């Protein structure tokens, strides 16, 4: 599969697409390039621990991770098993009835208090401290212990150095993050590799649960450009290894060439590093077919991210990145500038 995907990616990157749909396909394909592209650098080490419990100034997402789930358990059985804690809904990634279900899923409760009630009845893993265990039964397995990992909201944002303003032009978008990565962990990795990190944040869904992407803001352009140039980073920890993808944080802006039309296409090649409308992309890239377009809004992907709730538009899909970064920074940490 990787060879096939790499060939498709390479073909797309070198054909020099000239119609908007082809550019969008190329941008869509690049979104998943971390699975086929080589990492340019590696970070190895021990990440800061996740918050084991929500402190007095924090709280939990109403969505929790459930691992080690019996393969033969039904959704109805799961709902019944956790009904004593409140109304619950099951999100089962990749669940269909033509293939075996994955051994993990997500439970979504109505209230944060439902989560705290559940955790109070769990056994806790005192080695990792971020895992809890609860016993459920299926048709074939009695009292099977499943792993429960809650998400503490303070792990979604981290200020390394207080700054009066977060600059989107010194901010990178980081995709393909591991589910165990916290904002503080992300800041540690990027500061060790590139220096100058002032803030990091994870993008979340309407339940304030991470969706696998985030942002890192630097206090200088040199660190920012080094991170963008790295493009793909291998992160190795005792608990997981994951290759992440680094791109410029994109804004809604005019074409940098003509200054007349919207510039939905961004060329991340350091020889260009600008926003383009469709006409100017074609004009500028006739002799540069290997350059790859990035897009802030991709049909289907954008809808999927924003269809749940407008308050949680995330990452490169947000409508006003300057306002969003500044507000998130100020509201979360009581700083306004």
mmCIF file of C-alpha atoms in Angstrom:
data_model
loop_
_atom_site.group_PDB
_atom_site.id
_atom_site.type_symbol
_atom_site.label_atom_id
_atom_site.label_comp_id
_atom_site.label_asym_id
_atom_site.label_seq_id
_atom_site.Cartn_x
_atom_site.Cartn_y
_atom_site.Cartn_z
ATOM 1 C CA UNK A 1 0.000 0.000 0.000
ATOM 2 C CA UNK A 2 2.797 2.435 0.899
ATOM 3 C CA UNK A 3 4.488 1.922 -2.466
ATOM 4 C CA UNK A 4 1.204 2.512 -4.263
ATOM 5 C CA UNK A 5 0.470 5.644 -2.211
ATOM 6 C CA UNK A 6 3.997 6.956 -2.735
ATOM 7 C CA UNK A 7 3.700 6.431 -6.495
ATOM 8 C CA UNK A 8 0.329 8.188 -6.559
ATOM 9 C CA UNK A 9 1.724 11.050 -4.496
ATOM 10 C CA UNK A 10 4.806 11.344 -6.725
ATOM 11 C CA UNK A 11 2.702 11.251 -9.898
ATOM 12 C CA UNK A 12 0.380 13.930 -8.585
ATOM 13 C CA UNK A 13 3.261 16.141 -7.547
ATOM 14 C CA UNK A 14 4.935 15.973 -10.956
ATOM 15 C CA UNK A 15 2.109 16.290 -13.443
ATOM 16 C CA UNK A 16 1.686 20.027 -12.948
ATOM 17 C CA UNK A 17 -2.121 20.097 -12.577
ATOM 18 C CA UNK A 18 -3.785 23.062 -14.242
ATOM 19 C CA UNK A 19 -7.437 22.790 -13.221
ATOM 20 C CA UNK A 20 -8.783 23.603 -9.739
ATOM 21 C CA UNK A 21 -9.977 20.048 -9.049
ATOM 22 C CA UNK A 22 -6.544 18.631 -9.875
ATOM 23 C CA UNK A 23 -4.899 21.186 -7.591
ATOM 24 C CA UNK A 24 -7.353 20.241 -4.861
ATOM 25 C CA UNK A 25 -6.607 16.544 -5.365
ATOM 26 C CA UNK A 26 -2.892 17.262 -5.058
ATOM 27 C CA UNK A 27 -3.487 19.269 -1.874
ATOM 28 C CA UNK A 28 -5.698 16.511 -0.462
ATOM 29 C CA UNK A 29 -3.043 13.882 -1.231
ATOM 30 C CA UNK A 30 -0.350 15.966 0.440
ATOM 31 C CA UNK A 31 -2.415 16.024 3.646
ATOM 32 C CA UNK A 32 -1.567 12.338 4.140
ATOM 33 C CA UNK A 33 2.020 12.549 2.883
ATOM 34 C CA UNK A 34 3.422 11.674 6.323
ATOM 35 C CA UNK A 35 2.563 8.032 5.652
ATOM 36 C CA UNK A 36 4.804 7.857 2.575
ATOM 37 C CA UNK A 37 7.487 10.551 2.942
ATOM 38 C CA UNK A 38 10.768 10.153 4.784
ATOM 39 C CA UNK A 39 11.381 12.112 7.967
ATOM 40 C CA UNK A 40 14.092 14.773 7.700
ATOM 41 C CA UNK A 41 14.894 14.704 11.416
ATOM 42 C CA UNK A 42 14.166 12.638 14.519
ATOM 43 C CA UNK A 43 13.373 13.585 18.092
ATOM 44 C CA UNK A 44 13.935 10.885 20.727
ATOM 45 C CA UNK A 45 13.222 11.183 24.412
ATOM 46 C CA UNK A 46 10.757 11.039 27.253
ATOM 47 C CA UNK A 47 7.767 13.359 26.912
ATOM 48 C CA UNK A 48 6.246 15.149 29.914
ATOM 49 C CA UNK A 49 3.503 13.014 31.521
ATOM 50 C CA UNK A 50 -0.115 13.637 30.651
ATOM 51 C CA UNK A 51 -2.329 15.074 33.331
ATOM 52 C CA UNK A 52 -3.608 12.088 35.317
ATOM 53 C CA UNK A 53 -6.577 13.965 36.751
ATOM 54 C CA UNK A 54 -8.293 17.258 36.103
ATOM 55 C CA UNK A 55 -7.133 19.826 38.655
ATOM 56 C CA UNK A 56 -9.274 22.527 40.269
ATOM 57 C CA UNK A 57 -8.769 24.882 37.304
ATOM 58 C CA UNK A 58 -9.360 22.264 34.626
ATOM 59 C CA UNK A 59 -11.922 19.729 33.537
ATOM 60 C CA UNK A 60 -12.399 16.666 31.322
ATOM 61 C CA UNK A 61 -13.628 16.259 27.781
ATOM 62 C CA UNK A 62 -16.952 14.417 27.770
ATOM 63 C CA UNK A 63 -15.371 12.066 25.195
ATOM 64 C CA UNK A 64 -13.136 9.251 26.441
ATOM 65 C CA UNK A 65 -10.970 6.580 24.793
ATOM 66 C CA UNK A 66 -11.850 2.928 25.417
ATOM 67 C CA UNK A 67 -9.187 0.320 24.577
ATOM 68 C CA UNK A 68 -9.034 -3.483 24.754
ATOM 69 C CA UNK A 69 -12.697 -3.766 23.796
ATOM 70 C CA UNK A 70 -13.935 -7.369 23.188
ATOM 71 C CA UNK A 71 -14.367 -7.949 19.450
ATOM 72 C CA UNK A 72 -17.834 -9.486 19.848
ATOM 73 C CA UNK A 73 -19.374 -6.756 21.992
ATOM 74 C CA UNK A 74 -22.352 -4.852 20.614
ATOM 75 C CA UNK A 75 -23.026 -1.155 20.769
ATOM 76 C CA UNK A 76 -26.156 -1.820 22.814
ATOM 77 C CA UNK A 77 -24.164 -3.831 25.375
ATOM 78 C CA UNK A 78 -21.644 -1.008 25.671
ATOM 79 C CA UNK A 79 -24.374 1.583 26.239
ATOM 80 C CA UNK A 80 -25.934 -0.628 28.902
ATOM 81 C CA UNK A 81 -22.564 -1.260 30.579
ATOM 82 C CA UNK A 82 -22.021 2.462 31.133
ATOM 83 C CA UNK A 83 -25.666 3.533 31.566
ATOM 84 C CA UNK A 84 -25.291 3.947 35.332
ATOM 85 C CA UNK A 85 -23.045 6.974 34.705
ATOM 86 C CA UNK A 86 -25.438 8.754 32.372
ATOM 87 C CA UNK A 87 -26.569 8.845 28.763
ATOM 88 C CA UNK A 88 -23.729 7.719 26.497
ATOM 89 C CA UNK A 89 -23.101 7.473 22.766
ATOM 90 C CA UNK A 90 -20.568 5.177 21.059
ATOM 91 C CA UNK A 91 -18.140 6.317 18.342
ATOM 92 C CA UNK A 92 -16.489 3.258 16.827
ATOM 93 C CA UNK A 93 -13.836 4.202 14.197
ATOM 94 C CA UNK A 94 -13.905 2.026 11.103
ATOM 95 C CA UNK A 95 -16.804 -0.022 12.451
ATOM 96 C CA UNK A 96 -18.658 -1.825 9.710
ATOM 97 C CA UNK A 97 -20.058 -5.293 9.540
ATOM 98 C CA UNK A 98 -17.920 -6.543 6.615
ATOM 99 C CA UNK A 99 -14.674 -6.590 8.613
ATOM 100 C CA UNK A 100 -13.702 -7.299 12.230
ATOM 101 C CA UNK A 101 -14.146 -4.247 14.492
ATOM 102 C CA UNK A 102 -11.090 -2.513 15.905
ATOM 103 C CA UNK A 103 -10.339 -3.066 19.562
ATOM 104 C CA UNK A 104 -10.852 0.552 20.546
ATOM 105 C CA UNK A 105 -13.592 3.145 20.418
ATOM 106 C CA UNK A 106 -14.782 6.387 22.007
ATOM 107 C CA UNK A 107 -17.604 6.981 24.454
ATOM 108 C CA UNK A 108 -19.321 10.363 24.501
ATOM 109 C CA UNK A 109 -21.167 11.317 27.681
ATOM 110 C CA UNK A 110 -23.645 14.149 28.157
ATOM 111 C CA UNK A 111 -21.967 15.783 31.147
ATOM 112 C CA UNK A 112 -18.435 16.065 32.495
ATOM 113 C CA UNK A 113 -19.748 14.786 35.833
ATOM 114 C CA UNK A 114 -20.587 11.470 34.107
ATOM 115 C CA UNK A 115 -16.892 11.063 33.281
ATOM 116 C CA UNK A 116 -15.738 11.841 36.816
ATOM 117 C CA UNK A 117 -18.323 9.385 38.212
ATOM 118 C CA UNK A 118 -16.983 6.672 35.892
ATOM 119 C CA UNK A 119 -13.333 7.341 36.802
ATOM 120 C CA UNK A 120 -14.217 7.144 40.490
ATOM 121 C CA UNK A 121 -15.311 3.526 39.938
ATOM 122 C CA UNK A 122 -12.245 2.541 37.888
ATOM 123 C CA UNK A 123 -8.934 1.029 38.912
ATOM 124 C CA UNK A 124 -6.024 3.314 37.983
ATOM 125 C CA UNK A 125 -2.692 2.344 36.427
ATOM 126 C CA UNK A 126 -0.206 3.953 38.795
ATOM 127 C CA UNK A 127 2.717 3.414 36.416
ATOM 128 C CA UNK A 128 1.363 5.533 33.578
ATOM 129 C CA UNK A 129 -1.267 7.312 35.739
ATOM 130 C CA UNK A 130 -3.215 8.374 32.642
ATOM 131 C CA UNK A 131 -4.973 5.018 32.208
ATOM 132 C CA UNK A 132 -7.942 3.653 34.121
ATOM 133 C CA UNK A 133 -9.541 0.210 33.948
ATOM 134 C CA UNK A 134 -13.181 -0.866 34.139
ATOM 135 C CA UNK A 135 -14.727 -4.327 33.782
ATOM 136 C CA UNK A 136 -17.409 -5.073 31.201
ATOM 137 C CA UNK A 137 -18.791 -8.332 29.767
ATOM 138 C CA UNK A 138 -19.577 -9.543 26.266
ATOM 139 C CA UNK A 139 -21.155 -12.798 25.016
ATOM 140 C CA UNK A 140 -17.817 -14.629 25.042
ATOM 141 C CA UNK A 141 -15.936 -12.757 27.760
ATOM 142 C CA UNK A 142 -16.966 -12.187 31.340
ATOM 143 C CA UNK A 143 -15.644 -9.263 33.385
ATOM 144 C CA UNK A 144 -13.169 -8.170 30.715
ATOM 145 C CA UNK A 145 -11.043 -5.254 31.852
ATOM 146 C CA UNK A 146 -11.080 -2.416 29.303
ATOM 147 C CA UNK A 147 -8.719 0.538 29.301
ATOM 148 C CA UNK A 148 -10.186 4.008 29.781
ATOM 149 C CA UNK A 149 -8.163 7.109 28.953
ATOM 150 C CA UNK A 150 -9.851 10.447 29.686
ATOM 151 C CA UNK A 151 -8.693 13.732 28.177
ATOM 152 C CA UNK A 152 -7.845 16.558 30.580
ATOM 153 C CA UNK A 153 -8.501 19.924 28.905
ATOM 154 C CA UNK A 154 -5.329 21.580 30.207
ATOM 155 C CA UNK A 155 -3.351 19.133 28.019
ATOM 156 C CA UNK A 156 -4.752 20.884 24.911
ATOM 157 C CA UNK A 157 -2.844 24.181 25.350
ATOM 158 C CA UNK A 158 0.596 25.077 26.623
ATOM 159 C CA UNK A 159 2.336 28.420 27.055
ATOM 160 C CA UNK A 160 6.098 28.071 27.199
ATOM 161 C CA UNK A 161 6.890 31.790 27.188
ATOM 162 C CA UNK A 162 4.119 34.350 27.733
ATOM 163 C CA UNK A 163 3.843 36.612 24.709
ATOM 164 C CA UNK A 164 1.590 39.628 24.112
ATOM 165 C CA UNK A 165 0.660 38.362 20.655
ATOM 166 C CA UNK A 166 0.811 35.096 18.761
ATOM 167 C CA UNK A 167 1.894 35.649 15.167
ATOM 168 C CA UNK A 168 0.225 33.353 12.581
ATOM 169 C CA UNK A 169 3.201 34.011 10.282
ATOM 170 C CA UNK A 170 5.448 32.336 12.845
ATOM 171 C CA UNK A 171 3.016 29.460 13.435
ATOM 172 C CA UNK A 172 3.155 25.966 11.965
ATOM 173 C CA UNK A 173 0.382 23.432 11.539
ATOM 174 C CA UNK A 174 1.335 19.919 12.714
ATOM 175 C CA UNK A 175 -0.629 16.934 11.415
ATOM 176 C CA UNK A 176 -0.665 13.165 12.057
ATOM 177 C CA UNK A 177 -0.154 13.566 15.818
ATOM 178 C CA UNK A 178 -0.292 10.507 18.052
ATOM 179 C CA UNK A 179 -3.296 10.329 20.376
ATOM 180 C CA UNK A 180 -1.039 10.433 23.443
ATOM 181 C CA UNK A 181 0.629 13.697 22.443
ATOM 182 C CA UNK A 182 -0.145 16.696 24.639
ATOM 183 C CA UNK A 183 0.369 20.374 23.850
ATOM 184 C CA UNK A 184 3.278 20.483 26.305
ATOM 185 C CA UNK A 185 4.853 17.440 24.645
ATOM 186 C CA UNK A 186 4.509 19.107 21.250
ATOM 187 C CA UNK A 187 6.203 22.244 22.594
ATOM 188 C CA UNK A 188 9.086 20.211 24.036
ATOM 189 C CA UNK A 189 9.731 18.413 20.729
ATOM 190 C CA UNK A 190 9.658 21.569 18.606
ATOM 191 C CA UNK A 191 11.664 23.651 21.060
ATOM 192 C CA UNK A 192 14.359 20.972 21.302
ATOM 193 C CA UNK A 193 14.598 20.719 17.512
ATOM 194 C CA UNK A 194 14.146 24.346 16.443
ATOM 195 C CA UNK A 195 14.117 26.617 19.537
ATOM 196 C CA UNK A 196 11.978 29.689 20.161
ATOM 197 C CA UNK A 197 8.631 28.013 20.955
ATOM 198 C CA UNK A 198 6.228 30.297 22.829
ATOM 199 C CA UNK A 199 2.934 28.408 22.507
ATOM 200 C CA UNK A 200 1.475 25.104 21.338
ATOM 201 C CA UNK A 201 -2.130 24.004 21.051
ATOM 202 C CA UNK A 202 -4.000 20.902 19.943
ATOM 203 C CA UNK A 203 -7.009 21.135 17.640
ATOM 204 C CA UNK A 204 -10.130 19.620 19.177
ATOM 205 C CA UNK A 205 -13.629 18.554 18.163
ATOM 206 C CA UNK A 206 -16.901 19.842 19.604
ATOM 207 C CA UNK A 207 -16.336 17.670 22.690
ATOM 208 C CA UNK A 208 -12.934 19.368 23.191
ATOM 209 C CA UNK A 209 -11.209 16.075 22.332
ATOM 210 C CA UNK A 210 -8.018 16.153 20.190
ATOM 211 C CA UNK A 211 -8.422 15.370 16.483
ATOM 212 C CA UNK A 212 -4.787 14.602 15.645
ATOM 213 C CA UNK A 213 -3.462 18.018 14.639
ATOM 214 C CA UNK A 214 -2.148 21.123 16.345
ATOM 215 C CA UNK A 215 -0.234 24.388 16.110
ATOM 216 C CA UNK A 216 3.135 25.596 17.350
ATOM 217 C CA UNK A 217 4.015 29.306 17.497
ATOM 218 C CA UNK A 218 7.610 30.585 17.563
ATOM 219 C CA UNK A 219 9.038 33.937 18.642
ATOM 220 C CA UNK A 220 11.358 34.235 15.620
ATOM 221 C CA UNK A 221 11.254 33.610 11.880
ATOM 222 C CA UNK A 222 14.414 31.499 11.802
ATOM 223 C CA UNK A 223 12.947 28.799 14.059
ATOM 224 C CA UNK A 224 9.683 28.934 12.107
ATOM 225 C CA UNK A 225 11.437 28.448 8.755
ATOM 226 C CA UNK A 226 13.575 25.602 10.121
ATOM 227 C CA UNK A 227 10.402 23.818 11.248
ATOM 228 C CA UNK A 228 8.699 24.366 7.875
ATOM 229 C CA UNK A 229 11.794 23.157 6.016
ATOM 230 C CA UNK A 230 11.872 19.981 8.136
ATOM 231 C CA UNK A 231 8.395 19.037 6.783
ATOM 232 C CA UNK A 232 8.350 15.550 8.355
ATOM 233 C CA UNK A 233 9.589 14.674 11.852
ATOM 234 C CA UNK A 234 9.934 11.268 13.481
ATOM 235 C CA UNK A 235 8.999 11.350 17.175
ATOM 236 C CA UNK A 236 10.293 8.402 19.206
ATOM 237 C CA UNK A 237 9.261 7.880 22.825
ATOM 238 C CA UNK A 238 9.209 4.782 25.033
ATOM 239 C CA UNK A 239 5.425 4.624 24.564
ATOM 240 C CA UNK A 240 5.065 5.368 20.832
ATOM 241 C CA UNK A 241 6.833 6.270 17.595
ATOM 242 C CA UNK A 242 5.060 8.562 15.121
ATOM 243 C CA UNK A 243 5.960 10.574 12.036
ATOM 244 C CA UNK A 244 4.291 13.989 12.000
ATOM 245 C CA UNK A 245 3.835 16.485 9.180
ATOM 246 C CA UNK A 246 4.747 20.174 9.514
ATOM 247 C CA UNK A 247 3.312 22.886 7.269
ATOM 248 C CA UNK A 248 2.876 26.657 7.424
ATOM 249 C CA UNK A 249 -0.255 27.746 9.276
ATOM 250 C CA UNK A 250 -2.428 29.087 6.434
ATOM 251 C CA UNK A 251 -4.577 32.206 6.456
ATOM 252 C CA UNK A 252 -7.457 33.425 4.306
ATOM 253 C CA UNK A 253 -5.701 35.999 2.170
ATOM 254 C CA UNK A 254 -5.325 37.490 -1.308
ATOM 255 C CA UNK A 255 -3.042 36.090 -3.981
ATOM 256 C CA UNK A 256 0.511 37.306 -3.315
ATOM 257 C CA UNK A 257 1.152 37.741 -7.048
ATOM 258 C CA UNK A 258 -1.808 39.730 -8.404
ATOM 259 C CA UNK A 259 -3.250 41.003 -5.113
ATOM 260 C CA UNK A 260 -6.707 40.926 -6.729
ATOM 261 C CA UNK A 261 -8.180 37.463 -6.171
ATOM 262 C CA UNK A 262 -8.330 35.160 -3.175
ATOM 263 C CA UNK A 263 -5.210 33.016 -2.835
ATOM 264 C CA UNK A 264 -6.454 29.561 -1.790
ATOM 265 C CA UNK A 265 -3.274 27.762 -2.936
ATOM 266 C CA UNK A 266 -0.074 28.053 -0.921
ATOM 267 C CA UNK A 267 3.244 26.851 -2.327
ATOM 268 C CA UNK A 268 5.414 25.604 0.534
ATOM 269 C CA UNK A 269 8.537 25.329 -1.639
ATOM 270 C CA UNK A 270 11.013 27.794 -0.139
ATOM 271 C CA UNK A 271 11.636 29.298 -3.593
ATOM 272 C CA UNK A 272 7.978 30.414 -3.721
ATOM 273 C CA UNK A 273 6.495 30.336 -0.210
ATOM 274 C CA UNK A 274 3.460 32.396 -1.175
ATOM 275 C CA UNK A 275 -0.291 32.354 -1.735
ATOM 276 C CA UNK A 276 -1.651 32.021 -5.286
ATOM 277 C CA UNK A 277 -4.952 32.306 -7.073
ATOM 278 C CA UNK A 278 -5.537 29.627 -9.716
ATOM 279 C CA UNK A 279 -4.383 31.767 -12.652
ATOM 280 C CA UNK A 280 -1.197 32.907 -10.934
ATOM 281 C CA UNK A 281 -0.425 29.356 -9.782
ATOM 282 C CA UNK A 282 -0.518 28.191 -13.401
ATOM 283 C CA UNK A 283 1.513 31.163 -14.587
ATOM 284 C CA UNK A 284 4.155 30.771 -11.891
ATOM 285 C CA UNK A 285 4.398 26.976 -11.913
ATOM 286 C CA UNK A 286 4.647 26.124 -15.592
ATOM 287 C CA UNK A 287 8.342 25.381 -15.090
ATOM 288 C CA UNK A 288 7.881 24.173 -11.503
ATOM 289 C CA UNK A 289 5.560 21.129 -11.814
ATOM 290 C CA UNK A 290 7.141 19.461 -8.769
ATOM 291 C CA UNK A 291 5.894 22.174 -6.379
ATOM 292 C CA UNK A 292 3.058 21.004 -4.133
ATOM 293 C CA UNK A 293 -0.043 23.093 -3.313
ATOM 294 C CA UNK A 294 -1.365 23.397 0.221
ATOM 295 C CA UNK A 295 -4.955 24.450 0.770
ATOM 296 C CA UNK A 296 -6.639 25.785 3.879
ATOM 297 C CA UNK A 297 -10.073 24.666 2.735
ATOM 298 C CA UNK A 298 -10.582 21.378 0.930
ATOM 299 C CA UNK A 299 -14.120 20.316 0.085
ATOM 300 C CA UNK A 300 -15.226 17.290 2.072
ATOM 301 C CA UNK A 301 -12.360 17.602 4.552
ATOM 302 C CA UNK A 302 -13.450 21.074 5.580
ATOM 303 C CA UNK A 303 -17.088 20.048 5.858
ATOM 304 C CA UNK A 304 -16.158 17.007 7.916
ATOM 305 C CA UNK A 305 -14.233 19.158 10.361
ATOM 306 C CA UNK A 306 -16.814 21.927 10.673
ATOM 307 C CA UNK A 307 -20.163 20.159 10.300
ATOM 308 C CA UNK A 308 -20.488 19.352 14.012
ATOM 309 C CA UNK A 309 -20.325 22.826 15.466
ATOM 310 C CA UNK A 310 -19.039 26.180 14.229
ATOM 311 C CA UNK A 311 -17.486 27.031 17.584
ATOM 312 C CA UNK A 312 -14.836 24.399 17.080
ATOM 313 C CA UNK A 313 -13.501 25.139 13.599
ATOM 314 C CA UNK A 314 -9.893 24.105 13.980
ATOM 315 C CA UNK A 315 -6.377 24.312 12.632
ATOM 316 C CA UNK A 316 -5.969 25.606 9.145
ATOM 317 C CA UNK A 317 -9.745 25.725 8.611
ATOM 318 C CA UNK A 318 -10.440 28.615 10.967
ATOM 319 C CA UNK A 319 -11.969 31.782 9.638
ATOM 320 C CA UNK A 320 -9.784 34.330 11.398
ATOM 321 C CA UNK A 321 -6.446 32.857 12.485
ATOM 322 C CA UNK A 322 -5.134 36.048 14.093
ATOM 323 C CA UNK A 323 -8.228 36.501 16.234
ATOM 324 C CA UNK A 324 -8.479 32.793 16.955
ATOM 325 C CA UNK A 325 -4.902 32.390 18.150
ATOM 326 C CA UNK A 326 -5.043 35.537 20.241
ATOM 327 C CA UNK A 327 -8.408 34.664 21.795
ATOM 328 C CA UNK A 328 -7.441 31.081 22.559
ATOM 329 C CA UNK A 329 -4.198 32.261 24.137
ATOM 330 C CA UNK A 330 -5.912 34.997 26.173
ATOM 331 C CA UNK A 331 -8.945 33.032 27.303
ATOM 332 C CA UNK A 332 -6.996 29.943 28.286
ATOM 333 C CA UNK A 333 -4.270 31.702 30.199
ATOM 334 C CA UNK A 334 -5.845 35.021 31.216
ATOM 335 C CA UNK A 335 -3.485 37.027 29.016
ATOM 336 C CA UNK A 336 -4.724 39.738 26.705
ATOM 337 C CA UNK A 337 -2.617 41.726 24.298
#
